[in-house]
Amino acid sequence: MGQDFSALGMPAITASDGAEGSTTYSLSLQILLLMTALTVLPSLVLGMTAFTRIIIVLSILRQALGTQQTPPNQVLIAVALFLSFFIMGPVFEVLYRDAISPFLDGNIGIERALTDGIALLKEFMVVNTRSDTLNLFVDLSKSGPFATEAAVPLNIVLPAFITSELKTAFEIGFLIFLPFLVIDMVIASILMSLGMMMLSPMLISLPFKLLLFVLVDGWAMTIGSLSATFMV
């Protein structure tokens, strides 16, 4: 039974029961819920999308190149954000068609829209979560076993997904770091053999690493390979 707050001196914040058990919220309460949702939106972007894996890999790539703050953090975040939208595009299309659009048209309530939307995001997270990591958190919660992976509750899927993303991102970053590490070792060996021990190997190897990265079209290769690691 919905509670009417008008008796408490807040007539603008009301919730009333409608037909078939639905609940209708006042405009002020809907705006309040929307503003609350916007405060947790950054956490949702970080924890429920492809953003985490992408930003970690790009950060490791910048460190491997040895370019310090180039590209700057703002550029890396923008690239990771837009690439996340590109990868999550099919999921967002289904989310808008099945949850957001029916809610805006008034065909379903906000509870049904949230339930359907979270179910779609959970499906994406489960598909891209390692089975061993998911099983680890199921064992830690002591709430299993579950018949299917889709039956795993969201409070287990979220930490399993973010942990799996961290592991995958560091594995990809390790593979990206190796060729640049080889260049650094070769340059350091050459400088030592020439007796130039006071000259920084990082300073000499930087143009060679940039040249190699440009010749192999590194940005397109990295972003393309990174996008292919996701299953949507």
XYZ file of C-alpha atoms in Angstrom:
232
model
C 0.000 0.000 0.000
C 1.566 3.300 -1.082
C 2.117 5.855 1.650
C 0.686 9.331 1.129
C 3.150 11.948 2.386
C 0.672 14.818 1.992
C -0.469 14.248 5.590
C 3.101 14.866 6.712
C 3.250 18.299 5.099
C 4.888 17.179 1.836
C 2.068 17.129 -0.739
C 4.572 17.299 -3.618
C 6.059 13.909 -2.700
C 3.308 11.338 -3.075
C 2.954 7.749 -4.231
C -0.419 6.175 -4.984
C -1.475 2.683 -5.958
C -2.955 2.232 -9.401
C -4.659 -0.537 -11.284
C -3.115 -4.035 -11.418
C -0.858 -3.277 -8.471
C 1.120 -0.511 -10.203
C 2.393 2.525 -8.314
C 2.218 6.095 -9.587
C 4.727 8.634 -8.276
C 4.335 12.408 -8.287
C 6.511 14.483 -10.600
C 8.568 15.858 -7.715
C 9.291 12.355 -6.448
C 10.254 11.202 -9.945
C 12.694 14.133 -10.226
C 14.131 13.231 -6.815
C 14.628 9.619 -7.901
C 16.223 10.806 -11.154
C 18.704 13.076 -9.361
C 19.572 10.219 -6.997
C 20.181 7.925 -9.965
C 22.488 10.506 -11.568
C 24.722 10.490 -8.488
C 25.400 6.760 -8.876
C 25.699 6.904 -12.671
C 29.539 7.175 -12.639
C 29.744 4.037 -10.510
C 27.405 2.217 -12.893
C 29.527 3.257 -15.881
C 32.664 2.033 -14.117
C 31.276 -1.176 -12.706
C 28.687 -2.448 -15.188
C 30.129 -1.616 -18.618
C 33.290 -2.131 -20.655
C 34.862 1.074 -19.285
C 37.084 -0.521 -16.633
C 38.956 -2.864 -18.969
C 39.442 -0.164 -21.596
C 40.784 2.575 -19.321
C 43.234 0.215 -17.586
C 44.616 -1.085 -20.896
C 44.995 2.444 -22.279
C 46.760 3.576 -19.102
C 49.195 0.660 -19.276
C 49.802 1.421 -22.958
C 50.683 5.026 -22.147
C 53.080 3.866 -19.437
C 54.665 1.341 -21.817
C 55.272 4.077 -24.366
C 56.935 6.174 -21.688
C 55.147 9.351 -22.745
C 54.280 10.290 -19.133
C 51.106 12.419 -19.431
C 50.596 12.145 -23.199
C 47.808 11.504 -24.044
C 46.459 13.356 -20.992
C 44.025 11.729 -18.599
C 41.071 13.630 -20.043
C 41.773 12.250 -23.505
C 42.161 8.676 -22.251
C 38.903 8.916 -20.307
C 37.113 10.344 -23.352
C 38.444 7.553 -25.592
C 37.480 4.901 -23.032
C 34.021 6.410 -22.581
C 33.224 6.664 -26.301
C 34.635 3.195 -26.959
C 32.488 1.859 -24.117
C 29.401 3.367 -25.753
C 30.448 1.782 -29.061
C 30.906 -1.664 -27.526
C 27.766 -1.420 -25.403
C 25.718 -0.062 -28.327
C 23.738 -3.286 -28.974
C 23.003 -3.635 -25.253
C 21.872 -0.012 -24.980
C 19.619 -0.411 -28.025
C 17.825 -3.364 -26.448
C 17.739 -1.517 -23.109
C 16.047 1.487 -24.720
C 13.612 -0.624 -26.741
C 12.534 -2.978 -23.960
C 12.798 -0.815 -20.833
C 13.295 2.919 -21.327
C 10.932 3.509 -24.263
C 7.963 1.588 -22.739
C 8.473 3.497 -19.477
C 8.523 6.875 -21.228
C 5.374 5.899 -23.138
C 3.660 4.979 -19.888
C 3.209 1.321 -20.800
C 5.193 0.022 -17.808
C 6.033 1.367 -14.372
C 9.428 2.453 -13.093
C 9.863 -0.786 -11.107
C 9.372 -2.911 -14.227
C 11.700 -0.653 -16.246
C 14.445 -0.912 -13.627
C 14.032 -4.679 -13.375
C 14.217 -5.203 -17.145
C 17.139 -2.791 -17.527
C 19.186 -4.374 -14.767
C 18.465 -7.832 -16.185
C 19.901 -6.787 -19.579
C 23.046 -5.323 -18.022
C 23.445 -8.387 -15.810
C 23.283 -10.612 -18.885
C 26.150 -8.632 -20.458
C 28.200 -8.849 -17.268
C 27.660 -12.585 -16.830
C 28.703 -13.309 -20.423
C 31.937 -11.322 -19.976
C 32.783 -12.683 -16.506
C 35.190 -15.561 -16.046
C 33.465 -18.686 -14.759
C 36.091 -19.297 -12.071
C 35.731 -15.728 -10.763
C 31.948 -16.018 -10.719
C 32.156 -19.338 -8.889
C 34.553 -17.784 -6.375
C 32.054 -15.121 -5.350
C 29.213 -17.656 -5.333
C 31.239 -19.742 -2.866
C 32.109 -16.673 -0.775
C 28.455 -15.678 -0.529
C 27.458 -19.253 0.387
C 24.239 -18.832 -1.559
C 24.699 -21.345 -4.353
C 24.603 -23.439 -6.297
C 22.500 -21.811 -9.015
C 20.848 -23.652 -11.886
C 22.217 -21.266 -14.523
C 24.603 -18.336 -14.591
C 21.661 -16.047 -15.379
C 20.117 -17.006 -12.040
C 23.066 -15.567 -10.091
C 21.890 -12.435 -8.212
C 23.224 -8.995 -9.038
C 25.067 -8.576 -5.727
C 27.298 -11.505 -6.756
C 27.611 -10.647 -10.444
C 28.839 -7.085 -9.821
C 32.001 -7.875 -7.794
C 32.700 -10.935 -9.956
C 32.472 -8.861 -13.135
C 34.726 -6.046 -11.910
C 37.306 -8.543 -10.587
C 37.249 -10.431 -13.878
C 37.676 -7.165 -15.787
C 40.725 -6.241 -13.709
C 42.369 -9.599 -14.404
C 41.630 -9.451 -18.127
C 42.843 -5.852 -18.390
C 46.178 -6.660 -16.731
C 46.670 -9.701 -18.971
C 46.114 -7.561 -22.075
C 48.353 -4.829 -20.644
C 51.134 -7.370 -20.056
C 51.033 -8.448 -23.707
C 51.094 -4.820 -24.848
C 54.014 -3.973 -22.535
C 56.323 -6.751 -23.781
C 57.456 -5.302 -27.177
C 58.173 -1.888 -25.635
C 60.130 -3.557 -22.828
C 62.260 -5.352 -25.430
C 63.052 -2.026 -27.102
C 64.079 -0.520 -23.760
C 66.377 -3.484 -23.024
C 67.993 -3.320 -26.480
C 68.618 0.425 -26.209
C 69.993 0.041 -22.671
C 72.370 -2.727 -23.838
C 73.603 -0.636 -26.758
C 74.221 2.417 -24.566
C 76.088 0.324 -22.012
C 78.281 -1.242 -24.688
C 79.126 2.249 -25.977
C 79.998 3.424 -22.479
C 77.140 5.942 -22.360
C 75.917 4.851 -18.951
C 75.003 8.388 -17.891
C 72.546 8.753 -20.774
C 68.975 7.713 -19.940
C 67.864 4.689 -22.019
C 64.231 5.844 -21.696
C 65.085 9.111 -23.425
C 66.700 7.334 -26.379
C 64.129 4.551 -26.696
C 61.112 6.893 -26.692
C 61.340 7.950 -30.373
C 61.907 4.329 -31.443
C 58.854 3.169 -29.505
C 56.761 5.968 -30.978
C 58.025 5.097 -34.468
C 57.161 1.422 -34.006
C 53.730 2.278 -32.607
C 52.933 4.568 -35.536
C 54.241 2.154 -38.189
C 52.018 -0.691 -36.990
C 49.026 1.682 -36.582
C 49.055 0.969 -32.873
C 45.971 2.920 -31.823
C 43.696 1.239 -34.356
C 45.203 -2.170 -33.591
C 44.868 -1.733 -29.822
C 41.331 -0.378 -29.913
C 40.195 -2.949 -32.471
C 41.677 -5.863 -30.553
C 40.311 -4.524 -27.292
C 36.799 -4.236 -28.733
C 36.986 -7.805 -29.995
C 37.604 -9.142 -26.478
C 34.042 -8.320 -25.427
C 31.076 -10.594 -26.083
C 27.870 -8.617 -26.621
